[in-house]
Tab-separated table of N, CA and C and ligand atoms in Angstrom:
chain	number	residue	atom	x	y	z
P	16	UNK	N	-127.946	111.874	-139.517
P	16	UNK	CA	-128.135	110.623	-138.798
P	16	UNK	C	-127.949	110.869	-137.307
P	17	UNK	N	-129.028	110.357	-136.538
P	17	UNK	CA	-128.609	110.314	-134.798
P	17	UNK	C	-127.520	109.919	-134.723
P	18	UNK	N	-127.274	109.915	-133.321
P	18	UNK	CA	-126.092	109.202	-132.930
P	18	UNK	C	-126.535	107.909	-132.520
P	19	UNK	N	-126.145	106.708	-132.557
P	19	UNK	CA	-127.031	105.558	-131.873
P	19	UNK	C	-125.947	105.220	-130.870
P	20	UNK	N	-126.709	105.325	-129.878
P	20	UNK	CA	-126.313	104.346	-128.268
P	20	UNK	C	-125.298	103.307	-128.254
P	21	UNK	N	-124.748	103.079	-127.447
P	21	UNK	CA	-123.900	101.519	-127.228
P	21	UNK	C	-124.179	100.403	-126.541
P	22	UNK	N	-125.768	100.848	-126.113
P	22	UNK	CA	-126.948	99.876	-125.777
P	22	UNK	C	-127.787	99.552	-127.079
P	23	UNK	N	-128.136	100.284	-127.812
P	23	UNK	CA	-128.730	100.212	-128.678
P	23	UNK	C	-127.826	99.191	-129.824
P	24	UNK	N	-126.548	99.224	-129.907
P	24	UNK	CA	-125.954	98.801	-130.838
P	24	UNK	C	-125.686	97.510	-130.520
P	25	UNK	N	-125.459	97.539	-129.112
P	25	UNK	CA	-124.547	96.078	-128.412
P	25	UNK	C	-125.910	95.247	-128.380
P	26	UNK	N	-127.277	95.350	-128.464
P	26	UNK	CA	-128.271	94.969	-128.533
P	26	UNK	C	-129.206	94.258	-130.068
P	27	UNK	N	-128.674	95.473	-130.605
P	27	UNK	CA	-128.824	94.921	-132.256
P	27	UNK	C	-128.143	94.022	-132.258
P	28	UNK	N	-126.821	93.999	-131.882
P	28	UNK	CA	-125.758	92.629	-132.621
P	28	UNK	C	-126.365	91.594	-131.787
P	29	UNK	N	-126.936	91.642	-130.590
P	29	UNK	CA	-127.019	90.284	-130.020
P	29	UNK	C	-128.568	89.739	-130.476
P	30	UNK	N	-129.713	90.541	-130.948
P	30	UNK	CA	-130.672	89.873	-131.558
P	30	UNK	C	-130.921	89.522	-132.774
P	31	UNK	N	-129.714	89.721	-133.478
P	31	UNK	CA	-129.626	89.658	-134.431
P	31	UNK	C	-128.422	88.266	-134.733
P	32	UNK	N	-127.564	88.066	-133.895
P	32	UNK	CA	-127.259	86.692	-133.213
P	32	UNK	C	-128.345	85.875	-133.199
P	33	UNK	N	-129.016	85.922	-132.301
P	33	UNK	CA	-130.536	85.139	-131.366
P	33	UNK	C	-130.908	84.458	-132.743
P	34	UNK	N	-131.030	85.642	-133.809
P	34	UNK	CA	-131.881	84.789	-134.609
P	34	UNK	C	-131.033	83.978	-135.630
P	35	UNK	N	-129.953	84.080	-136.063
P	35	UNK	CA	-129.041	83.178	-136.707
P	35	UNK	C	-128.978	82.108	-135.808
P	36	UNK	N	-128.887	82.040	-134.517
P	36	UNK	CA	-128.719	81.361	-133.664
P	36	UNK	C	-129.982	80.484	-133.934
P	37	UNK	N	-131.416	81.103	-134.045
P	37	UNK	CA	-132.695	80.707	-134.139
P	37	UNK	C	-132.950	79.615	-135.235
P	38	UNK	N	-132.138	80.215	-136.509
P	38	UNK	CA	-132.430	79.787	-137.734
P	38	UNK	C	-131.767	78.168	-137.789
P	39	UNK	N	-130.713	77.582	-137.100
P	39	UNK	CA	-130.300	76.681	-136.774
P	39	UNK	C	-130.762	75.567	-135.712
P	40	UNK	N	-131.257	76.382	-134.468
P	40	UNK	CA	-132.400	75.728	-133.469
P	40	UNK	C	-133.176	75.354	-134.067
P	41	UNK	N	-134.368	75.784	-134.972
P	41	UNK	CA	-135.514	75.289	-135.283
P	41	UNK	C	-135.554	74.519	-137.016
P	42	UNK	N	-134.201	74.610	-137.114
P	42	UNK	CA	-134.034	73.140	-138.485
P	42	UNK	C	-133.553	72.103	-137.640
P	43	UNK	N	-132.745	72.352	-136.634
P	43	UNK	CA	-131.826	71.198	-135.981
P	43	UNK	C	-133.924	70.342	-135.621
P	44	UNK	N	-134.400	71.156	-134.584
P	44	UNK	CA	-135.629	70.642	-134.088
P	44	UNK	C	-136.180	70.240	-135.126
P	45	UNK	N	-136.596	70.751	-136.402
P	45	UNK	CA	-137.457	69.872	-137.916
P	45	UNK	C	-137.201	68.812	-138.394
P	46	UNK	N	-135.280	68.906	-138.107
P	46	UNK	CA	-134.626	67.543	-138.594
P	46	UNK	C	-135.359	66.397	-137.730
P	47	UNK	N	-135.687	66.322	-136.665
P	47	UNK	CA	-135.827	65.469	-135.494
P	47	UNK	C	-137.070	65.120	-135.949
P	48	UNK	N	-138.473	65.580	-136.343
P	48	UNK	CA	-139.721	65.511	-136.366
P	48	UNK	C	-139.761	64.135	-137.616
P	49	UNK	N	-140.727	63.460	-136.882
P	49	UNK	CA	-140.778	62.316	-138.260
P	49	UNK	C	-142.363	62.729	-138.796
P	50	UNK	N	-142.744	63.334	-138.958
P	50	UNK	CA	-144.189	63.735	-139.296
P	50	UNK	C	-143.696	65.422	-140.242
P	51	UNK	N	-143.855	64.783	-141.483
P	51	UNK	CA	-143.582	65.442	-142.881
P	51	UNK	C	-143.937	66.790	-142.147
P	52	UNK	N	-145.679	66.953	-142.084
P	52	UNK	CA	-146.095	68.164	-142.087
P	52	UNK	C	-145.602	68.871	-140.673
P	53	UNK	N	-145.154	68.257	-139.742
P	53	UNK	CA	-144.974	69.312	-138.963
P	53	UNK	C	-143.829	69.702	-138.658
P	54	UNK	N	-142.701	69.098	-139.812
P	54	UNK	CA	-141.556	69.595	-140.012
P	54	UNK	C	-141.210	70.323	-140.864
P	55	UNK	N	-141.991	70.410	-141.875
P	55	UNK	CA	-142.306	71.340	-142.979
P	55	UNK	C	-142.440	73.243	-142.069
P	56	UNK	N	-143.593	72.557	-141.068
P	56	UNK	CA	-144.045	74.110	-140.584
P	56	UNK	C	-142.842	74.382	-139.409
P	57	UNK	N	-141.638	73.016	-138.820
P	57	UNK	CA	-141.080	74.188	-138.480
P	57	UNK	C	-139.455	74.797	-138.968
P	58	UNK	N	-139.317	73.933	-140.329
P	58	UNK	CA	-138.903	74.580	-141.315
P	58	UNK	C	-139.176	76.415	-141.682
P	59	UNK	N	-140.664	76.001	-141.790
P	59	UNK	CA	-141.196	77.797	-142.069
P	59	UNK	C	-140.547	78.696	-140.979
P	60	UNK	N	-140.481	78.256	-139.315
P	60	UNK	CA	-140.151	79.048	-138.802
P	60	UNK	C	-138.455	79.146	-138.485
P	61	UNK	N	-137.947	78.482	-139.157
P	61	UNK	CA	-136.435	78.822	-139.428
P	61	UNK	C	-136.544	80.127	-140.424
P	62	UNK	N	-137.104	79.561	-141.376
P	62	UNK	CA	-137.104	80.565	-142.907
P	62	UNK	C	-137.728	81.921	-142.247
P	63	UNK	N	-138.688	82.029	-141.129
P	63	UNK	CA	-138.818	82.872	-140.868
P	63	UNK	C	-137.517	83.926	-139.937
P	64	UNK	N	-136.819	83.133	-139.250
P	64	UNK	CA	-135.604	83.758	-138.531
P	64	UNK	C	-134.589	83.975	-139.594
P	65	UNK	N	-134.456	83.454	-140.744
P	65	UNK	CA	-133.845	83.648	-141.614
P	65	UNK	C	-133.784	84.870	-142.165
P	66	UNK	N	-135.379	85.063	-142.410
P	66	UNK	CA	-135.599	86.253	-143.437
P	66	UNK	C	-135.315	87.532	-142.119
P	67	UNK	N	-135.294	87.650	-140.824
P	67	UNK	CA	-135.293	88.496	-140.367
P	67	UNK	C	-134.282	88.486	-140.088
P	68	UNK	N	-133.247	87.727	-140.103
P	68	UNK	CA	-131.740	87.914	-140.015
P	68	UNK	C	-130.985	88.923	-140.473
P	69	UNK	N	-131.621	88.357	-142.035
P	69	UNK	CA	-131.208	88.719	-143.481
P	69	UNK	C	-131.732	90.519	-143.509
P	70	UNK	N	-132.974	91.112	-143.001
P	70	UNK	CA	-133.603	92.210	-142.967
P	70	UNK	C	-132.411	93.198	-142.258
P	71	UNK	N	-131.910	92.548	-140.944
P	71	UNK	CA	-131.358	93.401	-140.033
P	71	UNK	C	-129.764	93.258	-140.602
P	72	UNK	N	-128.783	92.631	-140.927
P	72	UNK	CA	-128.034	92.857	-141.513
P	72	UNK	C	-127.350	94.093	-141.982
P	73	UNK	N	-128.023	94.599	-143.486
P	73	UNK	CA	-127.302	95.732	-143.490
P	73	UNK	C	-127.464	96.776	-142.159
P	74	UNK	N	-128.406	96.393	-141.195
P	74	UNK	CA	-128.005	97.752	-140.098
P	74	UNK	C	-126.506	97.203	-139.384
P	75	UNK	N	-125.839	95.991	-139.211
P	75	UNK	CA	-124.849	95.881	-138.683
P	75	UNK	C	-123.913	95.907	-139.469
P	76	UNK	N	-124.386	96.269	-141.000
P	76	UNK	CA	-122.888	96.415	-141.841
P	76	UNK	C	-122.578	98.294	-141.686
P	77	UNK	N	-123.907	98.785	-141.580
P	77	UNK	CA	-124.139	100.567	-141.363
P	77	UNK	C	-123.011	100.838	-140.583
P	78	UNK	N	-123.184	99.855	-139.399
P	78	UNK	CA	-122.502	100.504	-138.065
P	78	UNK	C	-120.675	99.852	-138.091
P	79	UNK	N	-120.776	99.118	-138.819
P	79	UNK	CA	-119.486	98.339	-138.765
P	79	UNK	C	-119.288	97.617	-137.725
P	80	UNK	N	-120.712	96.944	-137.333
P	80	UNK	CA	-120.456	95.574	-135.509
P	80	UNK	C	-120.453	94.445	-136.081
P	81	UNK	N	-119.860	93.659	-135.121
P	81	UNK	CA	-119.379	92.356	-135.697
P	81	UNK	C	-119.775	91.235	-134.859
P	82	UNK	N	-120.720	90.715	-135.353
P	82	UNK	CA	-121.444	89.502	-134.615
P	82	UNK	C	-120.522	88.314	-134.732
P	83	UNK	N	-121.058	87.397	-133.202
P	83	UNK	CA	-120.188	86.061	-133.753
P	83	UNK	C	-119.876	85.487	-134.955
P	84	UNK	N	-119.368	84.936	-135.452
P	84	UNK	CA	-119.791	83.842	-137.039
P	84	UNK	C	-120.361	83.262	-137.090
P	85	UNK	N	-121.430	82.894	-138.230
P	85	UNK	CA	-122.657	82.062	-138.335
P	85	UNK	C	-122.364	80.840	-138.048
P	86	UNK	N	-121.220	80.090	-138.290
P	86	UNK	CA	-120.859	78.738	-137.899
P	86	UNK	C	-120.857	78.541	-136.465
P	87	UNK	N	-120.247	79.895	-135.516
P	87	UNK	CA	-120.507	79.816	-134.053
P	87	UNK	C	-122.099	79.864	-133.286
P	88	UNK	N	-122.527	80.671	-134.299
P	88	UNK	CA	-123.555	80.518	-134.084
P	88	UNK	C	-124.733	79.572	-134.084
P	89	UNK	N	-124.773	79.081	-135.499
P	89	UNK	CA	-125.404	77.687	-135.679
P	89	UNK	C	-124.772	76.812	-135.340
P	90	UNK	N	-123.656	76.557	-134.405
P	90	UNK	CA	-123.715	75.637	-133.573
P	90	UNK	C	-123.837	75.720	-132.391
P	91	UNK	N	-124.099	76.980	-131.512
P	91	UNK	CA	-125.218	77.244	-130.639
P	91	UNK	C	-126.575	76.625	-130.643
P	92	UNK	N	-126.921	77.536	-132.067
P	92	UNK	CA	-128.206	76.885	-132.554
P	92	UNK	C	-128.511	75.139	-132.221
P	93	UNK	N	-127.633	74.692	-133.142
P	93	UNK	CA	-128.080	73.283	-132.854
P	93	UNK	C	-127.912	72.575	-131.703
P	94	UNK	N	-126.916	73.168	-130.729
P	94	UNK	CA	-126.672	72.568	-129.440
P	94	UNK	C	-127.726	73.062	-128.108
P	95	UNK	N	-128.739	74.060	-128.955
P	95	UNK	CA	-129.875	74.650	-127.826
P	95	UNK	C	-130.919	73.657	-128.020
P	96	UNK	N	-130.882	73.104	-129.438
P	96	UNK	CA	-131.912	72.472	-129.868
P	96	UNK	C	-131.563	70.862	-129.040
P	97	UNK	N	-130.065	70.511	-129.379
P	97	UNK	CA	-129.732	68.955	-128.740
P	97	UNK	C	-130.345	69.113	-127.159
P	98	UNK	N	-130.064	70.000	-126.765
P	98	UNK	CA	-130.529	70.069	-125.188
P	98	UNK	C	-132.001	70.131	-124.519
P	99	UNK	N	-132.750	70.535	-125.860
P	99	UNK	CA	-134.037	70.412	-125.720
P	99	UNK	C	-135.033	69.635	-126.455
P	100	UNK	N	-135.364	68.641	-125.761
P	100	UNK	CA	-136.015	67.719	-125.774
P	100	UNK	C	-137.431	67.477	-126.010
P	101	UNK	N	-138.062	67.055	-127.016
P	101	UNK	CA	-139.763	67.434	-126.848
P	101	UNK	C	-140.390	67.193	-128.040
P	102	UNK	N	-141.822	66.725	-128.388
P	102	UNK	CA	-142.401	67.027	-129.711
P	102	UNK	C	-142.643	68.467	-130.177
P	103	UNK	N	-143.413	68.287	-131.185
P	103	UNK	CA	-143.503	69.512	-132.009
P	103	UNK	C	-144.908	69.888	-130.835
P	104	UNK	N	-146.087	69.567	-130.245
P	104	UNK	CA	-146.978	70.352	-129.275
P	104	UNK	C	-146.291	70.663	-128.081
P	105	UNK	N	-144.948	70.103	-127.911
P	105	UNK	CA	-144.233	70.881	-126.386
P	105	UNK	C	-143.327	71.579	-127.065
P	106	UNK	N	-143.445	71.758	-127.961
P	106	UNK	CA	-142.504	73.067	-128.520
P	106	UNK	C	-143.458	74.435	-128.776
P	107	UNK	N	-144.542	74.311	-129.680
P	107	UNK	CA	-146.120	75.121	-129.739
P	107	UNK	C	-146.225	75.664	-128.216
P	108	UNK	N	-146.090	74.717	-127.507
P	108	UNK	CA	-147.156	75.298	-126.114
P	108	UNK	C	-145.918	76.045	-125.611
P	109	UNK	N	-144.505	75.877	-125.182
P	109	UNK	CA	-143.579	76.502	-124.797
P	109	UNK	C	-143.304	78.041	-125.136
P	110	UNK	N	-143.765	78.097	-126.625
P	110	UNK	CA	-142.778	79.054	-127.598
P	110	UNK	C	-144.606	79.878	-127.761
P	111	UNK	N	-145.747	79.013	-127.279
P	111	UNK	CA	-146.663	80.189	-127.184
P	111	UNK	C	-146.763	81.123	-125.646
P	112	UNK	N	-146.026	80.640	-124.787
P	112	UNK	CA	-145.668	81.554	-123.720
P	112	UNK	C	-144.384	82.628	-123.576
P	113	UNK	N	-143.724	81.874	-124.292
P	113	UNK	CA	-142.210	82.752	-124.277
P	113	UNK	C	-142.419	83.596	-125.468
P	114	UNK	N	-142.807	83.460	-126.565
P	114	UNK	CA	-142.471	84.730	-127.690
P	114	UNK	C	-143.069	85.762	-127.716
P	115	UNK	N	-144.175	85.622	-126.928
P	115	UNK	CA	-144.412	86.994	-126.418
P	115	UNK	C	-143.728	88.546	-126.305
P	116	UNK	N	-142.888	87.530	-125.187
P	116	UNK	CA	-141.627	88.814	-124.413
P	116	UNK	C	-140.770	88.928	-124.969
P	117	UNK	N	-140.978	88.097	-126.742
P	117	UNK	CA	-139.282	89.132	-127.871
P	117	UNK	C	-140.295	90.244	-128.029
P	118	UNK	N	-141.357	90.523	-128.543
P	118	UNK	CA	-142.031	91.258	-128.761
P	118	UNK	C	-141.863	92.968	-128.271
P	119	UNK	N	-141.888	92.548	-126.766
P	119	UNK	CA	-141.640	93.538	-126.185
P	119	UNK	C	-140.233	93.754	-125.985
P	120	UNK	N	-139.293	93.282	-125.911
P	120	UNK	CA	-138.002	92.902	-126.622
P	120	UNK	C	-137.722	93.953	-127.854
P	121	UNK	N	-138.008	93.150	-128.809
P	121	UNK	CA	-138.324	93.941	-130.204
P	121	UNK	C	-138.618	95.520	-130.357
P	122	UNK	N	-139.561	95.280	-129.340
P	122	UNK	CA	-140.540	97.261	-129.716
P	122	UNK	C	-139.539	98.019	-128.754
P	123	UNK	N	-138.686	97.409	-127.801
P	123	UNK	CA	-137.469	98.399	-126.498
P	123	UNK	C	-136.742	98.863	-127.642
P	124	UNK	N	-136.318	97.635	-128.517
P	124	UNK	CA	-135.378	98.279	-129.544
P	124	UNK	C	-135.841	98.810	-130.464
P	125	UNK	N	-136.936	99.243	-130.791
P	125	UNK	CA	-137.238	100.129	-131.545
P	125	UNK	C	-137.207	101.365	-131.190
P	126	UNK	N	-137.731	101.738	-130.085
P	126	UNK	CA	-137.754	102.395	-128.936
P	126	UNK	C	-136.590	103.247	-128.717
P	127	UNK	N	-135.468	102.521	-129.011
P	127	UNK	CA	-134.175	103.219	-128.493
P	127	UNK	C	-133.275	103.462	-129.701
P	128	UNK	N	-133.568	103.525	-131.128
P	128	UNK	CA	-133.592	103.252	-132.076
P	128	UNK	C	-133.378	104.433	-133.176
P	129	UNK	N	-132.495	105.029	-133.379
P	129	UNK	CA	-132.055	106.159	-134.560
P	129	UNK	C	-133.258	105.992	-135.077
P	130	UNK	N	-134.335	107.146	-135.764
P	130	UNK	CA	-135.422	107.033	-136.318
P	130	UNK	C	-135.056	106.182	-137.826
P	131	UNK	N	-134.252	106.408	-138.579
P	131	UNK	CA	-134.179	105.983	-139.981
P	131	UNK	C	-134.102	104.288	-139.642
P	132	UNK	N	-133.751	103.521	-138.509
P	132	UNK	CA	-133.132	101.987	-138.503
P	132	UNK	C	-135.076	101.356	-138.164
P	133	UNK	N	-136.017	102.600	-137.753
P	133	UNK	CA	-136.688	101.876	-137.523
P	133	UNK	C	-137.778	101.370	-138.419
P	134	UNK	N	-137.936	101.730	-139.351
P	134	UNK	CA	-138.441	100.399	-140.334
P	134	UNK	C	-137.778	99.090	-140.556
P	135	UNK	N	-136.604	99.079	-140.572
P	135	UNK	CA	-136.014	97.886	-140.667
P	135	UNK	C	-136.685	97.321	-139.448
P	136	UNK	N	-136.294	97.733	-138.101
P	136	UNK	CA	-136.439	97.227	-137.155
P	136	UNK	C	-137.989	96.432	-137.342
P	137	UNK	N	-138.926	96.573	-137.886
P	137	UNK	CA	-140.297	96.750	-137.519
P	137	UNK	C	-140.627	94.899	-138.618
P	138	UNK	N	-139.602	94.849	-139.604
P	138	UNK	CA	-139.031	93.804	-139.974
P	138	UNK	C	-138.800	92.818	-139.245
P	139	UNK	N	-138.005	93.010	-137.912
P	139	UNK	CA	-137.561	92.150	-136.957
P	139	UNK	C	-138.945	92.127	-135.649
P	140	UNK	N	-139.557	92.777	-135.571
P	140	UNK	CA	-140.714	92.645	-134.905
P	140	UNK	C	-141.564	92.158	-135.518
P	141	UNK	N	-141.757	92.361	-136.877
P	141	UNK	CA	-142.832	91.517	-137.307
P	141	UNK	C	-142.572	90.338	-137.323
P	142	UNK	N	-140.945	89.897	-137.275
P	142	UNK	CA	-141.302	87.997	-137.916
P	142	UNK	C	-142.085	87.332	-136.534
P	143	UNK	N	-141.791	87.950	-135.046
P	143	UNK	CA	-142.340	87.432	-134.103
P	143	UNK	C	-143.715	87.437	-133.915
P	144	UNK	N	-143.872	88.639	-134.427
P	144	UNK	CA	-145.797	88.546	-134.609
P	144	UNK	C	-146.342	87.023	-135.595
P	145	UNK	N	-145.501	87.375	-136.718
P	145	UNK	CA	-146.138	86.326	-137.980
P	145	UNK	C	-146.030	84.569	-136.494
P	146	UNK	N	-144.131	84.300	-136.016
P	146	UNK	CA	-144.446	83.140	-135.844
P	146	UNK	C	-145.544	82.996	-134.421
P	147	UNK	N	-145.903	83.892	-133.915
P	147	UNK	CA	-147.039	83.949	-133.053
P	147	UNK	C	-148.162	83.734	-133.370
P	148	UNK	N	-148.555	84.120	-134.728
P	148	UNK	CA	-150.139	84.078	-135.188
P	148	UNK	C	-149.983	82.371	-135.486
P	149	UNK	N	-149.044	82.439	-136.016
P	149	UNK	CA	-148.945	80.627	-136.180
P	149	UNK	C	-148.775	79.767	-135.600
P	150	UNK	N	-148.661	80.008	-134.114
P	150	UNK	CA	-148.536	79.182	-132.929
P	150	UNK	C	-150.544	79.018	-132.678
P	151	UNK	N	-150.461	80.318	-132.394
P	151	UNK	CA	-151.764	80.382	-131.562
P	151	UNK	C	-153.005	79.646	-132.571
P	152	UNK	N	-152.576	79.860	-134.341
P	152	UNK	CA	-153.362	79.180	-135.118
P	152	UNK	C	-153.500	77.368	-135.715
P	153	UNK	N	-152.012	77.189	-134.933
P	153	UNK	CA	-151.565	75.849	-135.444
P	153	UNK	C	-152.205	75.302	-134.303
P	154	UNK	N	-152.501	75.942	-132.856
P	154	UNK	CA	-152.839	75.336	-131.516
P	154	UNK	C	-154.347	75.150	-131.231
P	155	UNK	N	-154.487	76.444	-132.217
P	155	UNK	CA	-156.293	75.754	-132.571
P	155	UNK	C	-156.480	75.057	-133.658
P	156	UNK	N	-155.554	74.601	-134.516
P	156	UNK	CA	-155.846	73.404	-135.282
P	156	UNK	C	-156.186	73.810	-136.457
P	157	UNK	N	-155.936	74.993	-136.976
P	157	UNK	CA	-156.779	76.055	-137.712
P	157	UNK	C	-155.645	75.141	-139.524
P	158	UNK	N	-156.952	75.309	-140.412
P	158	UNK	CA	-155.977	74.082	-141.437
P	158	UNK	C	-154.985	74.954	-142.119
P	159	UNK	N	-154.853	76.416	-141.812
P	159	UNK	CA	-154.201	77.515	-142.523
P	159	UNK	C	-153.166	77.904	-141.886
P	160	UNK	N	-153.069	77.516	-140.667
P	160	UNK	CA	-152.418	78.026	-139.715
P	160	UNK	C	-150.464	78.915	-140.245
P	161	UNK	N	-149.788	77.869	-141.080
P	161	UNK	CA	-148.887	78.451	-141.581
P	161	UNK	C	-149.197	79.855	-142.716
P	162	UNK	N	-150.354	80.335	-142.723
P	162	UNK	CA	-150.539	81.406	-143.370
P	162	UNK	C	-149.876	83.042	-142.977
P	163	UNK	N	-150.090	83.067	-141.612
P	163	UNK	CA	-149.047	84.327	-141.255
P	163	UNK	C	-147.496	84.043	-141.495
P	164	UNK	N	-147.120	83.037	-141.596
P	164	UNK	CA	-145.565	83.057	-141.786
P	164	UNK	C	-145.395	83.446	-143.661
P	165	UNK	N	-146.213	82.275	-144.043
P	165	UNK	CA	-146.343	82.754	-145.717
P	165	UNK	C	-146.313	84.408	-146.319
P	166	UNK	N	-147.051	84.856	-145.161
P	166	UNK	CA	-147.227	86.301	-145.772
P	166	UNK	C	-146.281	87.142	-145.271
P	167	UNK	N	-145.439	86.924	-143.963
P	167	UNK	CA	-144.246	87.611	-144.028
P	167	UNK	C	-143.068	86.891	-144.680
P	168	UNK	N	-143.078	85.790	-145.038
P	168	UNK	CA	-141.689	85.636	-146.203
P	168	UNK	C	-142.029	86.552	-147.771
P	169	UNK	N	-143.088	86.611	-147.540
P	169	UNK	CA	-143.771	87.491	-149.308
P	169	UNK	C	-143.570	89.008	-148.961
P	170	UNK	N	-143.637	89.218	-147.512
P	170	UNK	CA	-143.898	90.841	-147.657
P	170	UNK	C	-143.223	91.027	-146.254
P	171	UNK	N	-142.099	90.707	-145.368
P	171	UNK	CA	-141.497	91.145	-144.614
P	171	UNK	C	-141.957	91.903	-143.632
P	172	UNK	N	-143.636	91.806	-143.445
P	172	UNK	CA	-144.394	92.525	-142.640
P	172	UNK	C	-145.748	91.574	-141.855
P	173	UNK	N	-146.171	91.559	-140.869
P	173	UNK	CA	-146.831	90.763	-140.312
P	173	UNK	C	-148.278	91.089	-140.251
O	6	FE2	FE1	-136.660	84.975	-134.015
């Protein structure tokens, strides 16, 4: 096994935060939506921070790091969400400019990354691809649009 970094590590624990943190932001925001279907889809993208939570995990049990507690966390979560204000298309149009740059985010830490952690990792890059294809598909109106998220909760790959 490499040796892994204390950038590399102090980095895992905090995106791996982000998204527990995530998984609470975007139910707190679903709770709010009075329109079934578009709380449904952003339900999906909790379940999607979920499942990539859940992916990266055993790498922080590997190393023995210790992230906040999920309760500290999801109430981050929900207090990012109380602070932000908006429908479900000013959330789409926001989160289709910003998720971009986890992306590249994502691939640094792969990047810097003991070779064996990086499939997992590629787990945590994909859920951002999947909820990207579903921004850009929900924004063209496309009737499938929750289909890239579907296929990474089935196959953890985007
Ligand atoms: Fe995420």
């Amino acid at each position: 096994m490499s040796t892994p970094t204390k950038e590399y590590l102090d980095t895992l624990t905090r995106y791996y935060e982000e998204e527990v943190e995530g998984e609470a932001y975007f139910y707190a925001i679903a709770e709010r939506l009075s329109d079934p279907e578009e709380r449904r889809k952003m339900e999906m993208v909790a379940e999607v921070e979920t499942y990539a939570a859940a992916a990266v995990e055993p790498l922080l049990q590997k190393y023995d790091l210790a992230p906040a507690s999920r309760e500290a966390l999801a109430a981050s979560g929900r207090k990012m969400a109380a602070d932000s204000p908006g429908d479900f298309l000013h959330f789409l149009r926001k989160w289709q400019v910003e998720f971009p740059g986890y992306i590249d985010e994502f691939e640094a830490l792969e990047a810097m990354a003991p070779a064996e952690d990086v499939p997992v990792l590629k787990i945590l890059t994909d859920h951002e691809h999947a909820a990207i294809a579903f921004i850009e598909a929900e924004l063209k109106g496309e009737a499938n649009s929750t289909a890239p998220m579907q296929h990474y909760l089935e196959t953890g790959t985007a």
